[in-house]
Amino acid sequence: MAEAARQLDTIDVAPAFTAADAAAMQIRFAGIPAPEMLRELLTGELAGRIASVSSYGAESAVLLHMVAQIDKDVPVIFTNTQKMFGETLAYRDELSERLGLTDLRVFRPDPRMLALRDATGMRWSYDPDGCCEIRKVEPLRRALGPFDAWISGRKGFQAGTRTALPRFEEDDGRLKINPLADWSKDQLDAYFAEHDLPRHPLEAQGYLSIGCAPCTSKVRPGEDPRAGRWRGWDKVECGIHVSTLPGEDPAF
């Protein structure tokens, strides 16, 4: 009697999402309010496959509140670069408790990599790109390993480099969602007031975009909200995102 042909194990290496998938999502959810869009995705096709990434910065409470209203168990990823403001860490804990988030995942730089490439902790002062790679980009890459999609809090009004920000992007085979891409500062402020959300304590002092303490300064009148990041350097993003100027490919 002939033996049945042995089936070989295969590994699916196809990306979870492509640029075409992101473009289709962009069309599908055009004109749909952010909370409704998130509810459909988080309770539908992306349930169990998605995380929300948050810096717990000046406006992070809006998106985190939207997610918590839908599903408090959605994983929330925070990369602690070990250069954060103490106020940010305290705000993270307060806001997470207030919203009832059940799955806050904190990722830190690899200590072996720090020992090799930033033993003095001063790389930010002469190589901010390299510092961001070690302390933020690489930890987030590890954090996103289990997920097919993630939620970002970027907004188009924050800087000239974000004016063409879409709601959906393909990011290394994952779907990256920017629910607040088209929200204005007034809309965000109104949402804070409507839901009585706490503000980041440094916002009132003039820090309108809050990252690591050494590379964050107060924003002057008339400047973009992100003008206080990496002041004096030809740098506008940490490396997790790229510019989305009109005519450029926004696919990261």
JSON list of C-alpha atoms in Angstrom, two decimals:
[
{"chain": "A", "resi": 1, "resn": "MET", "atom": "CA", "xyz": [0.00, 0.00, 0.00]},
{"chain": "A", "resi": 2, "resn": "ALA", "atom": "CA", "xyz": [1.51, 3.30, -1.06]},
{"chain": "A", "resi": 3, "resn": "GLU", "atom": "CA", "xyz": [2.28, 5.80, 1.68]},
{"chain": "A", "resi": 4, "resn": "ALA", "atom": "CA", "xyz": [0.45, 9.10, 1.61]},
{"chain": "A", "resi": 5, "resn": "ALA", "atom": "CA", "xyz": [2.61, 11.93, 0.33]},
{"chain": "A", "resi": 6, "resn": "ARG", "atom": "CA", "xyz": [4.22, 13.75, 3.22]},
{"chain": "A", "resi": 7, "resn": "GLN", "atom": "CA", "xyz": [3.11, 17.36, 3.52]},
{"chain": "A", "resi": 8, "resn": "LEU", "atom": "CA", "xyz": [5.96, 19.78, 4.02]},
{"chain": "A", "resi": 9, "resn": "ASP", "atom": "CA", "xyz": [5.71, 22.49, 6.62]},
{"chain": "A", "resi": 10, "resn": "THR", "atom": "CA", "xyz": [5.73, 25.96, 5.13]},
{"chain": "A", "resi": 11, "resn": "ILE", "atom": "CA", "xyz": [6.31, 29.37, 6.59]},
{"chain": "A", "resi": 12, "resn": "ASP", "atom": "CA", "xyz": [4.17, 32.24, 5.38]},
{"chain": "A", "resi": 13, "resn": "VAL", "atom": "CA", "xyz": [6.55, 35.14, 4.82]},
{"chain": "A", "resi": 14, "resn": "ALA", "atom": "CA", "xyz": [4.05, 37.39, 3.05]},
{"chain": "A", "resi": 15, "resn": "PRO", "atom": "CA", "xyz": [3.49, 40.76, 4.74]},
{"chain": "A", "resi": 16, "resn": "ALA", "atom": "CA", "xyz": [0.32, 41.14, 6.75]},
{"chain": "A", "resi": 17, "resn": "PHE", "atom": "CA", "xyz": [-0.47, 44.36, 4.87]},
{"chain": "A", "resi": 18, "resn": "THR", "atom": "CA", "xyz": [0.77, 46.01, 1.70]},
{"chain": "A", "resi": 19, "resn": "ALA", "atom": "CA", "xyz": [0.74, 49.58, 0.43]},
{"chain": "A", "resi": 20, "resn": "ALA", "atom": "CA", "xyz": [-2.27, 48.64, -1.68]},
{"chain": "A", "resi": 21, "resn": "ASP", "atom": "CA", "xyz": [-4.08, 47.47, 1.46]},
{"chain": "A", "resi": 22, "resn": "ALA", "atom": "CA", "xyz": [-3.35, 50.79, 3.16]},
{"chain": "A", "resi": 23, "resn": "ALA", "atom": "CA", "xyz": [-4.62, 52.71, 0.12]},
{"chain": "A", "resi": 24, "resn": "ALA", "atom": "CA", "xyz": [-7.82, 50.64, 0.13]},
{"chain": "A", "resi": 25, "resn": "MET", "atom": "CA", "xyz": [-8.32, 51.38, 3.83]},
{"chain": "A", "resi": 26, "resn": "GLN", "atom": "CA", "xyz": [-7.84, 55.07, 3.12]},
{"chain": "A", "resi": 27, "resn": "ILE", "atom": "CA", "xyz": [-10.71, 54.97, 0.64]},
{"chain": "A", "resi": 28, "resn": "ARG", "atom": "CA", "xyz": [-12.88, 52.70, 2.77]},
{"chain": "A", "resi": 29, "resn": "PHE", "atom": "CA", "xyz": [-12.82, 54.96, 5.82]},
{"chain": "A", "resi": 30, "resn": "ALA", "atom": "CA", "xyz": [-12.83, 58.34, 4.06]},
{"chain": "A", "resi": 31, "resn": "GLY", "atom": "CA", "xyz": [-15.13, 60.68, 5.97]},
{"chain": "A", "resi": 32, "resn": "ILE", "atom": "CA", "xyz": [-15.71, 58.22, 8.83]},
{"chain": "A", "resi": 33, "resn": "PRO", "atom": "CA", "xyz": [-15.07, 59.86, 12.24]},
{"chain": "A", "resi": 34, "resn": "ALA", "atom": "CA", "xyz": [-12.01, 58.54, 14.06]},
{"chain": "A", "resi": 35, "resn": "PRO", "atom": "CA", "xyz": [-13.90, 56.91, 16.97]},
{"chain": "A", "resi": 36, "resn": "GLU", "atom": "CA", "xyz": [-16.21, 55.02, 14.61]},
{"chain": "A", "resi": 37, "resn": "MET", "atom": "CA", "xyz": [-13.30, 53.93, 12.42]},
{"chain": "A", "resi": 38, "resn": "LEU", "atom": "CA", "xyz": [-11.37, 52.63, 15.43]},
{"chain": "A", "resi": 39, "resn": "ARG", "atom": "CA", "xyz": [-14.39, 50.79, 16.81]},
{"chain": "A", "resi": 40, "resn": "GLU", "atom": "CA", "xyz": [-14.97, 48.94, 13.56]},
{"chain": "A", "resi": 41, "resn": "LEU", "atom": "CA", "xyz": [-11.31, 47.95, 13.26]},
{"chain": "A", "resi": 42, "resn": "LEU", "atom": "CA", "xyz": [-10.61, 47.09, 16.91]},
{"chain": "A", "resi": 43, "resn": "THR", "atom": "CA", "xyz": [-13.73, 44.94, 17.28]},
{"chain": "A", "resi": 44, "resn": "GLY", "atom": "CA", "xyz": [-13.50, 43.49, 13.78]},
{"chain": "A", "resi": 45, "resn": "GLU", "atom": "CA", "xyz": [-10.66, 42.44, 11.50]},
{"chain": "A", "resi": 46, "resn": "LEU", "atom": "CA", "xyz": [-7.84, 43.81, 13.68]},
{"chain": "A", "resi": 47, "resn": "ALA", "atom": "CA", "xyz": [-9.03, 42.43, 17.02]},
{"chain": "A", "resi": 48, "resn": "GLY", "atom": "CA", "xyz": [-6.08, 40.76, 18.71]},
{"chain": "A", "resi": 49, "resn": "ARG", "atom": "CA", "xyz": [-3.70, 41.88, 15.97]},
{"chain": "A", "resi": 50, "resn": "ILE", "atom": "CA", "xyz": [-3.10, 45.52, 16.87]},
{"chain": "A", "resi": 51, "resn": "ALA", "atom": "CA", "xyz": [-1.38, 47.66, 19.49]},
{"chain": "A", "resi": 52, "resn": "SER", "atom": "CA", "xyz": [-1.54, 51.35, 20.26]},
{"chain": "A", "resi": 53, "resn": "VAL", "atom": "CA", "xyz": [1.85, 53.07, 20.50]},
{"chain": "A", "resi": 54, "resn": "SER", "atom": "CA", "xyz": [1.92, 56.11, 22.77]},
{"chain": "A", "resi": 55, "resn": "SER", "atom": "CA", "xyz": [4.56, 58.57, 23.91]},
{"chain": "A", "resi": 56, "resn": "TYR", "atom": "CA", "xyz": [2.22, 59.84, 26.65]},
{"chain": "A", "resi": 57, "resn": "GLY", "atom": "CA", "xyz": [2.98, 63.29, 25.32]},
{"chain": "A", "resi": 58, "resn": "ALA", "atom": "CA", "xyz": [1.01, 66.52, 25.16]},
{"chain": "A", "resi": 59, "resn": "GLU", "atom": "CA", "xyz": [-2.03, 65.19, 23.27]},
{"chain": "A", "resi": 60, "resn": "SER", "atom": "CA", "xyz": [-1.77, 61.43, 23.83]},
{"chain": "A", "resi": 61, "resn": "ALA", "atom": "CA", "xyz": [-4.79, 61.29, 26.13]},
{"chain": "A", "resi": 62, "resn": "VAL", "atom": "CA", "xyz": [-7.23, 61.82, 23.24]},
{"chain": "A", "resi": 63, "resn": "LEU", "atom": "CA", "xyz": [-6.27, 58.73, 21.27]},
{"chain": "A", "resi": 64, "resn": "LEU", "atom": "CA", "xyz": [-5.78, 56.59, 24.37]},
{"chain": "A", "resi": 65, "resn": "HIS", "atom": "CA", "xyz": [-9.25, 57.57, 25.58]},
{"chain": "A", "resi": 66, "resn": "MET", "atom": "CA", "xyz": [-10.79, 56.60, 22.23]},
{"chain": "A", "resi": 67, "resn": "VAL", "atom": "CA", "xyz": [-9.08, 53.20, 22.38]},
{"chain": "A", "resi": 68, "resn": "ALA", "atom": "CA", "xyz": [-10.06, 52.63, 26.02]},
{"chain": "A", "resi": 69, "resn": "GLN", "atom": "CA", "xyz": [-13.70, 53.44, 25.26]},
{"chain": "A", "resi": 70, "resn": "ILE", "atom": "CA", "xyz": [-13.69, 50.58, 22.76]},
{"chain": "A", "resi": 71, "resn": "ASP", "atom": "CA", "xyz": [-11.46, 47.97, 24.42]},
{"chain": "A", "resi": 72, "resn": "LYS", "atom": "CA", "xyz": [-9.35, 48.59, 27.52]},
{"chain": "A", "resi": 73, "resn": "ASP", "atom": "CA", "xyz": [-7.42, 45.37, 26.79]},
{"chain": "A", "resi": 74, "resn": "VAL", "atom": "CA", "xyz": [-5.81, 46.66, 23.59]},
{"chain": "A", "resi": 75, "resn": "PRO", "atom": "CA", "xyz": [-2.05, 46.55, 24.26]},
{"chain": "A", "resi": 76, "resn": "VAL", "atom": "CA", "xyz": [-0.48, 50.00, 24.69]},
{"chain": "A", "resi": 77, "resn": "ILE", "atom": "CA", "xyz": [3.25, 50.21, 23.94]},
{"chain": "A", "resi": 78, "resn": "PHE", "atom": "CA", "xyz": [5.44, 52.83, 25.60]},
{"chain": "A", "resi": 79, "resn": "THR", "atom": "CA", "xyz": [9.15, 53.05, 24.82]},
{"chain": "A", "resi": 80, "resn": "ASN", "atom": "CA", "xyz": [11.02, 54.31, 27.86]},
{"chain": "A", "resi": 81, "resn": "THR", "atom": "CA", "xyz": [14.22, 55.66, 26.34]},
{"chain": "A", "resi": 82, "resn": "GLN", "atom": "CA", "xyz": [15.64, 56.22, 29.84]},
{"chain": "A", "resi": 83, "resn": "LYS", "atom": "CA", "xyz": [15.94, 59.89, 28.88]},
{"chain": "A", "resi": 84, "resn": "MET", "atom": "CA", "xyz": [12.29, 60.75, 29.54]},
{"chain": "A", "resi": 85, "resn": "PHE", "atom": "CA", "xyz": [11.02, 63.61, 31.67]},
{"chain": "A", "resi": 86, "resn": "GLY", "atom": "CA", "xyz": [9.96, 62.45, 35.11]},
{"chain": "A", "resi": 87, "resn": "GLU", "atom": "CA", "xyz": [6.70, 64.29, 34.47]},
{"chain": "A", "resi": 88, "resn": "THR", "atom": "CA", "xyz": [6.04, 62.04, 31.46]},
{"chain": "A", "resi": 89, "resn": "LEU", "atom": "CA", "xyz": [6.49, 58.86, 33.48]},
{"chain": "A", "resi": 90, "resn": "ALA", "atom": "CA", "xyz": [4.16, 60.14, 36.19]},
{"chain": "A", "resi": 91, "resn": "TYR", "atom": "CA", "xyz": [1.61, 61.22, 33.58]},
{"chain": "A", "resi": 92, "resn": "ARG", "atom": "CA", "xyz": [1.81, 57.79, 31.93]},
{"chain": "A", "resi": 93, "resn": "ASP", "atom": "CA", "xyz": [0.90, 56.09, 35.18]},
{"chain": "A", "resi": 94, "resn": "GLU", "atom": "CA", "xyz": [-1.86, 58.57, 36.07]},
{"chain": "A", "resi": 95, "resn": "LEU", "atom": "CA", "xyz": [-3.48, 58.48, 32.64]},
{"chain": "A", "resi": 96, "resn": "SER", "atom": "CA", "xyz": [-3.28, 54.69, 32.30]},
{"chain": "A", "resi": 97, "resn": "GLU", "atom": "CA", "xyz": [-4.94, 54.32, 35.69]},
{"chain": "A", "resi": 98, "resn": "ARG", "atom": "CA", "xyz": [-7.60, 56.88, 34.87]},
{"chain": "A", "resi": 99, "resn": "LEU", "atom": "CA", "xyz": [-8.49, 55.17, 31.59]},
{"chain": "A", "resi": 100, "resn": "GLY", "atom": "CA", "xyz": [-8.36, 51.65, 33.03]},
{"chain": "A", "resi": 101, "resn": "LEU", "atom": "CA", "xyz": [-5.83, 50.37, 30.50]},
{"chain": "A", "resi": 102, "resn": "THR", "atom": "CA", "xyz": [-5.05, 46.75, 31.33]},
{"chain": "A", "resi": 103, "resn": "ASP", "atom": "CA", "xyz": [-2.07, 45.95, 29.06]},
{"chain": "A", "resi": 104, "resn": "LEU", "atom": "CA", "xyz": [0.59, 48.67, 29.21]},
{"chain": "A", "resi": 105, "resn": "ARG", "atom": "CA", "xyz": [3.83, 47.28, 27.76]},
{"chain": "A", "resi": 106, "resn": "VAL", "atom": "CA", "xyz": [7.01, 49.23, 28.56]},
{"chain": "A", "resi": 107, "resn": "PHE", "atom": "CA", "xyz": [10.04, 48.57, 26.38]},
{"chain": "A", "resi": 108, "resn": "ARG", "atom": "CA", "xyz": [13.53, 49.88, 27.12]},
{"chain": "A", "resi": 109, "resn": "PRO", "atom": "CA", "xyz": [16.80, 50.00, 25.20]},
{"chain": "A", "resi": 110, "resn": "ASP", "atom": "CA", "xyz": [18.85, 46.81, 25.11]},
{"chain": "A", "resi": 111, "resn": "PRO", "atom": "CA", "xyz": [21.44, 47.30, 27.91]},
{"chain": "A", "resi": 112, "resn": "ARG", "atom": "CA", "xyz": [24.09, 45.46, 25.88]},
{"chain": "A", "resi": 113, "resn": "MET", "atom": "CA", "xyz": [23.56, 47.84, 22.98]},
{"chain": "A", "resi": 114, "resn": "LEU", "atom": "CA", "xyz": [23.74, 50.82, 25.33]},
{"chain": "A", "resi": 115, "resn": "ALA", "atom": "CA", "xyz": [27.02, 49.54, 26.75]},
{"chain": "A", "resi": 116, "resn": "LEU", "atom": "CA", "xyz": [28.49, 49.20, 23.25]},
{"chain": "A", "resi": 117, "resn": "ARG", "atom": "CA", "xyz": [27.15, 52.36, 21.63]},
{"chain": "A", "resi": 118, "resn": "ASP", "atom": "CA", "xyz": [26.20, 54.83, 24.37]},
{"chain": "A", "resi": 119, "resn": "ALA", "atom": "CA", "xyz": [28.15, 53.90, 27.49]},
{"chain": "A", "resi": 120, "resn": "THR", "atom": "CA", "xyz": [28.34, 57.53, 28.63]},
{"chain": "A", "resi": 121, "resn": "GLY", "atom": "CA", "xyz": [24.66, 58.24, 27.95]},
{"chain": "A", "resi": 122, "resn": "MET", "atom": "CA", "xyz": [25.69, 61.30, 25.94]},
{"chain": "A", "resi": 123, "resn": "ARG", "atom": "CA", "xyz": [25.17, 60.12, 22.36]},
{"chain": "A", "resi": 124, "resn": "TRP", "atom": "CA", "xyz": [22.18, 62.48, 22.06]},
{"chain": "A", "resi": 125, "resn": "SER", "atom": "CA", "xyz": [24.61, 65.43, 22.22]},
{"chain": "A", "resi": 126, "resn": "TYR", "atom": "CA", "xyz": [26.61, 64.51, 19.11]},
{"chain": "A", "resi": 127, "resn": "ASP", "atom": "CA", "xyz": [24.56, 61.89, 17.23]},
{"chain": "A", "resi": 128, "resn": "PRO", "atom": "CA", "xyz": [20.84, 62.30, 17.92]},
{"chain": "A", "resi": 129, "resn": "ASP", "atom": "CA", "xyz": [19.87, 59.95, 15.07]},
{"chain": "A", "resi": 130, "resn": "GLY", "atom": "CA", "xyz": [22.02, 57.20, 16.52]},
{"chain": "A", "resi": 131, "resn": "CYS", "atom": "CA", "xyz": [20.65, 57.85, 19.98]},
{"chain": "A", "resi": 132, "resn": "CYS", "atom": "CA", "xyz": [17.06, 57.57, 18.73]},
{"chain": "A", "resi": 133, "resn": "GLU", "atom": "CA", "xyz": [17.89, 54.34, 16.89]},
{"chain": "A", "resi": 134, "resn": "ILE", "atom": "CA", "xyz": [19.24, 52.73, 20.06]},
{"chain": "A", "resi": 135, "resn": "ARG", "atom": "CA", "xyz": [16.76, 54.09, 22.55]},
{"chain": "A", "resi": 136, "resn": "LYS", "atom": "CA", "xyz": [13.48, 54.27, 20.61]},
{"chain": "A", "resi": 137, "resn": "VAL", "atom": "CA", "xyz": [13.47, 52.69, 17.16]},
{"chain": "A", "resi": 138, "resn": "GLU", "atom": "CA", "xyz": [15.04, 49.34, 18.10]},
{"chain": "A", "resi": 139, "resn": "PRO", "atom": "CA", "xyz": [12.90, 48.86, 21.25]},
{"chain": "A", "resi": 140, "resn": "LEU", "atom": "CA", "xyz": [9.73, 49.64, 19.29]},
{"chain": "A", "resi": 141, "resn": "ARG", "atom": "CA", "xyz": [10.77, 47.17, 16.60]},
{"chain": "A", "resi": 142, "resn": "ARG", "atom": "CA", "xyz": [10.89, 44.47, 19.28]},
{"chain": "A", "resi": 143, "resn": "ALA", "atom": "CA", "xyz": [7.63, 45.62, 20.83]},
{"chain": "A", "resi": 144, "resn": "LEU", "atom": "CA", "xyz": [5.74, 45.41, 17.53]},
{"chain": "A", "resi": 145, "resn": "GLY", "atom": "CA", "xyz": [6.92, 41.88, 16.77]},
{"chain": "A", "resi": 146, "resn": "PRO", "atom": "CA", "xyz": [3.63, 40.14, 17.71]},
{"chain": "A", "resi": 147, "resn": "PHE", "atom": "CA", "xyz": [1.38, 42.60, 15.88]},
{"chain": "A", "resi": 148, "resn": "ASP", "atom": "CA", "xyz": [0.12, 43.05, 12.32]},
{"chain": "A", "resi": 149, "resn": "ALA", "atom": "CA", "xyz": [-0.98, 46.65, 12.85]},
{"chain": "A", "resi": 150, "resn": "TRP", "atom": "CA", "xyz": [-0.40, 49.60, 15.15]},
{"chain": "A", "resi": 151, "resn": "ILE", "atom": "CA", "xyz": [-1.96, 52.92, 16.02]},
{"chain": "A", "resi": 152, "resn": "SER", "atom": "CA", "xyz": [0.03, 56.16, 15.98]},
{"chain": "A", "resi": 153, "resn": "GLY", "atom": "CA", "xyz": [-0.95, 59.52, 17.45]},
{"chain": "A", "resi": 154, "resn": "ARG", "atom": "CA", "xyz": [0.53, 61.74, 14.75]},
{"chain": "A", "resi": 155, "resn": "LYS", "atom": "CA", "xyz": [-1.42, 64.77, 13.55]},
{"chain": "A", "resi": 156, "resn": "GLY", "atom": "CA", "xyz": [-0.96, 66.71, 10.32]},
{"chain": "A", "resi": 157, "resn": "PHE", "atom": "CA", "xyz": [-0.93, 70.14, 11.96]},
{"chain": "A", "resi": 158, "resn": "GLN", "atom": "CA", "xyz": [2.06, 69.35, 14.20]},
{"chain": "A", "resi": 159, "resn": "ALA", "atom": "CA", "xyz": [4.72, 70.26, 11.65]},
{"chain": "A", "resi": 160, "resn": "GLY", "atom": "CA", "xyz": [5.23, 71.14, 8.00]},
{"chain": "A", "resi": 161, "resn": "THR", "atom": "CA", "xyz": [6.70, 67.68, 7.47]},
{"chain": "A", "resi": 162, "resn": "ARG", "atom": "CA", "xyz": [3.39, 66.07, 8.45]},
{"chain": "A", "resi": 163, "resn": "THR", "atom": "CA", "xyz": [0.96, 68.05, 6.32]},
{"chain": "A", "resi": 164, "resn": "ALA", "atom": "CA", "xyz": [0.29, 65.18, 3.89]},
{"chain": "A", "resi": 165, "resn": "LEU", "atom": "CA", "xyz": [-0.18, 62.61, 6.62]},
{"chain": "A", "resi": 166, "resn": "PRO", "atom": "CA", "xyz": [-2.67, 59.88, 5.59]},
{"chain": "A", "resi": 167, "resn": "ARG", "atom": "CA", "xyz": [-4.83, 57.87, 7.96]},
{"chain": "A", "resi": 168, "resn": "PHE", "atom": "CA", "xyz": [-3.37, 54.57, 6.79]},
{"chain": "A", "resi": 169, "resn": "GLU", "atom": "CA", "xyz": [0.19, 53.61, 5.86]},
{"chain": "A", "resi": 170, "resn": "GLU", "atom": "CA", "xyz": [2.10, 50.43, 5.18]},
{"chain": "A", "resi": 171, "resn": "ASP", "atom": "CA", "xyz": [4.99, 50.09, 7.61]},
{"chain": "A", "resi": 172, "resn": "ASP", "atom": "CA", "xyz": [7.38, 47.18, 7.14]},
{"chain": "A", "resi": 173, "resn": "GLY", "atom": "CA", "xyz": [4.54, 44.81, 6.29]},
{"chain": "A", "resi": 174, "resn": "ARG", "atom": "CA", "xyz": [2.25, 46.17, 8.99]},
{"chain": "A", "resi": 175, "resn": "LEU", "atom": "CA", "xyz": [-0.68, 48.54, 8.82]},
{"chain": "A", "resi": 176, "resn": "LYS", "atom": "CA", "xyz": [0.00, 51.82, 10.59]},
{"chain": "A", "resi": 177, "resn": "ILE", "atom": "CA", "xyz": [-3.07, 53.84, 11.47]},
{"chain": "A", "resi": 178, "resn": "ASN", "atom": "CA", "xyz": [-3.09, 57.59, 12.18]},
{"chain": "A", "resi": 179, "resn": "PRO", "atom": "CA", "xyz": [-6.68, 58.18, 13.37]},
{"chain": "A", "resi": 180, "resn": "LEU", "atom": "CA", "xyz": [-6.07, 61.84, 14.22]},
{"chain": "A", "resi": 181, "resn": "ALA", "atom": "CA", "xyz": [-4.19, 62.74, 11.03]},
{"chain": "A", "resi": 182, "resn": "ASP", "atom": "CA", "xyz": [-6.75, 65.39, 10.05]},
{"chain": "A", "resi": 183, "resn": "TRP", "atom": "CA", "xyz": [-7.60, 66.67, 13.53]},
{"chain": "A", "resi": 184, "resn": "SER", "atom": "CA", "xyz": [-6.93, 70.30, 14.41]},
{"chain": "A", "resi": 185, "resn": "LYS", "atom": "CA", "xyz": [-5.61, 71.64, 17.71]},
{"chain": "A", "resi": 186, "resn": "ASP", "atom": "CA", "xyz": [-9.06, 73.07, 18.44]},
{"chain": "A", "resi": 187, "resn": "GLN", "atom": "CA", "xyz": [-10.66, 69.64, 17.97]},
{"chain": "A", "resi": 188, "resn": "LEU", "atom": "CA", "xyz": [-8.16, 68.08, 20.34]},
{"chain": "A", "resi": 189, "resn": "ASP", "atom": "CA", "xyz": [-8.72, 70.76, 22.98]},
{"chain": "A", "resi": 190, "resn": "ALA", "atom": "CA", "xyz": [-12.48, 70.32, 22.68]},
{"chain": "A", "resi": 191, "resn": "TYR", "atom": "CA", "xyz": [-12.12, 66.56, 23.18]},
{"chain": "A", "resi": 192, "resn": "PHE", "atom": "CA", "xyz": [-9.99, 67.12, 26.30]},
{"chain": "A", "resi": 193, "resn": "ALA", "atom": "CA", "xyz": [-12.67, 69.41, 27.71]},
{"chain": "A", "resi": 194, "resn": "GLU", "atom": "CA", "xyz": [-15.61, 67.17, 26.77]},
{"chain": "A", "resi": 195, "resn": "HIS", "atom": "CA", "xyz": [-14.12, 64.12, 28.46]},
{"chain": "A", "resi": 196, "resn": "ASP", "atom": "CA", "xyz": [-12.32, 65.93, 31.30]},
{"chain": "A", "resi": 197, "resn": "LEU", "atom": "CA", "xyz": [-8.96, 64.43, 30.41]},
{"chain": "A", "resi": 198, "resn": "PRO", "atom": "CA", "xyz": [-5.80, 65.43, 32.30]},
{"chain": "A", "resi": 199, "resn": "ARG", "atom": "CA", "xyz": [-3.18, 67.43, 30.41]},
{"chain": "A", "resi": 200, "resn": "HIS", "atom": "CA", "xyz": [0.52, 66.64, 30.44]},
{"chain": "A", "resi": 201, "resn": "PRO", "atom": "CA", "xyz": [2.01, 68.82, 33.23]},
{"chain": "A", "resi": 202, "resn": "LEU", "atom": "CA", "xyz": [4.73, 70.23, 30.96]},
{"chain": "A", "resi": 203, "resn": "GLU", "atom": "CA", "xyz": [2.29, 71.51, 28.34]},
{"chain": "A", "resi": 204, "resn": "ALA", "atom": "CA", "xyz": [1.39, 74.56, 30.41]},
{"chain": "A", "resi": 205, "resn": "GLN", "atom": "CA", "xyz": [5.09, 75.46, 30.57]},
{"chain": "A", "resi": 206, "resn": "GLY", "atom": "CA", "xyz": [5.36, 75.73, 26.78]},
{"chain": "A", "resi": 207, "resn": "TYR", "atom": "CA", "xyz": [6.37, 72.18, 25.86]},
{"chain": "A", "resi": 208, "resn": "LEU", "atom": "CA", "xyz": [3.92, 71.44, 23.05]},
{"chain": "A", "resi": 209, "resn": "SER", "atom": "CA", "xyz": [5.61, 68.27, 21.78]},
{"chain": "A", "resi": 210, "resn": "ILE", "atom": "CA", "xyz": [7.30, 66.24, 24.46]},
{"chain": "A", "resi": 211, "resn": "GLY", "atom": "CA", "xyz": [10.01, 63.64, 23.87]},
{"chain": "A", "resi": 212, "resn": "CYS", "atom": "CA", "xyz": [13.26, 62.95, 25.66]},
{"chain": "A", "resi": 213, "resn": "ALA", "atom": "CA", "xyz": [14.37, 65.61, 28.14]},
{"chain": "A", "resi": 214, "resn": "PRO", "atom": "CA", "xyz": [17.78, 66.46, 26.57]},
{"chain": "A", "resi": 215, "resn": "CYS", "atom": "CA", "xyz": [16.28, 67.00, 23.10]},
{"chain": "A", "resi": 216, "resn": "THR", "atom": "CA", "xyz": [13.03, 68.80, 23.98]},
{"chain": "A", "resi": 217, "resn": "SER", "atom": "CA", "xyz": [12.70, 72.55, 24.46]},
{"chain": "A", "resi": 218, "resn": "LYS", "atom": "CA", "xyz": [9.86, 75.02, 24.84]},
{"chain": "A", "resi": 219, "resn": "VAL", "atom": "CA", "xyz": [8.07, 76.19, 21.69]},
{"chain": "A", "resi": 220, "resn": "ARG", "atom": "CA", "xyz": [8.21, 79.88, 20.87]},
{"chain": "A", "resi": 221, "resn": "PRO", "atom": "CA", "xyz": [5.16, 81.88, 19.73]},
{"chain": "A", "resi": 222, "resn": "GLY", "atom": "CA", "xyz": [4.40, 81.23, 16.05]},
{"chain": "A", "resi": 223, "resn": "GLU", "atom": "CA", "xyz": [6.47, 78.06, 15.80]},
{"chain": "A", "resi": 224, "resn": "ASP", "atom": "CA", "xyz": [5.21, 74.63, 14.79]},
{"chain": "A", "resi": 225, "resn": "PRO", "atom": "CA", "xyz": [4.28, 72.51, 17.82]},
{"chain": "A", "resi": 226, "resn": "ARG", "atom": "CA", "xyz": [7.26, 70.23, 17.11]},
{"chain": "A", "resi": 227, "resn": "ALA", "atom": "CA", "xyz": [9.78, 73.07, 16.75]},
{"chain": "A", "resi": 228, "resn": "GLY", "atom": "CA", "xyz": [11.09, 72.33, 20.23]},
{"chain": "A", "resi": 229, "resn": "ARG", "atom": "CA", "xyz": [12.27, 68.84, 19.26]},
{"chain": "A", "resi": 230, "resn": "TRP", "atom": "CA", "xyz": [15.99, 68.50, 18.45]},
{"chain": "A", "resi": 231, "resn": "ARG", "atom": "CA", "xyz": [16.36, 72.27, 18.27]},
{"chain": "A", "resi": 232, "resn": "GLY", "atom": "CA", "xyz": [19.51, 73.25, 16.40]},
{"chain": "A", "resi": 233, "resn": "TRP", "atom": "CA", "xyz": [19.73, 69.94, 14.53]},
{"chain": "A", "resi": 234, "resn": "ASP", "atom": "CA", "xyz": [18.66, 69.09, 10.99]},
{"chain": "A", "resi": 235, "resn": "LYS", "atom": "CA", "xyz": [16.29, 66.49, 12.41]},
{"chain": "A", "resi": 236, "resn": "VAL", "atom": "CA", "xyz": [12.51, 66.42, 12.65]},
{"chain": "A", "resi": 237, "resn": "GLU", "atom": "CA", "xyz": [11.64, 62.79, 13.42]},
{"chain": "A", "resi": 238, "resn": "CYS", "atom": "CA", "xyz": [13.06, 60.12, 15.72]},
{"chain": "A", "resi": 239, "resn": "GLY", "atom": "CA", "xyz": [13.26, 57.50, 12.99]},
{"chain": "A", "resi": 240, "resn": "ILE", "atom": "CA", "xyz": [10.00, 55.71, 13.71]},
{"chain": "A", "resi": 241, "resn": "HIS", "atom": "CA", "xyz": [8.29, 57.98, 11.19]},
{"chain": "A", "resi": 242, "resn": "VAL", "atom": "CA", "xyz": [9.50, 59.81, 8.09]},
{"chain": "A", "resi": 243, "resn": "SER", "atom": "CA", "xyz": [8.43, 63.09, 6.56]},
{"chain": "A", "resi": 244, "resn": "THR", "atom": "CA", "xyz": [5.14, 63.26, 4.67]},
{"chain": "A", "resi": 245, "resn": "LEU", "atom": "CA", "xyz": [5.62, 66.37, 2.59]},
{"chain": "A", "resi": 246, "resn": "PRO", "atom": "CA", "xyz": [3.41, 66.67, -0.52]},
{"chain": "A", "resi": 247, "resn": "GLY", "atom": "CA", "xyz": [4.91, 64.57, -3.30]},
{"chain": "A", "resi": 248, "resn": "GLU", "atom": "CA", "xyz": [6.91, 62.37, -0.94]},
{"chain": "A", "resi": 249, "resn": "ASP", "atom": "CA", "xyz": [6.22, 58.72, -0.17]},
{"chain": "A", "resi": 250, "resn": "PRO", "atom": "CA", "xyz": [4.69, 58.67, 3.33]},
{"chain": "A", "resi": 251, "resn": "ALA", "atom": "CA", "xyz": [5.01, 54.92, 3.75]},
{"chain": "A", "resi": 252, "resn": "PHE", "atom": "CA", "xyz": [6.74, 54.69, 7.12]}
]
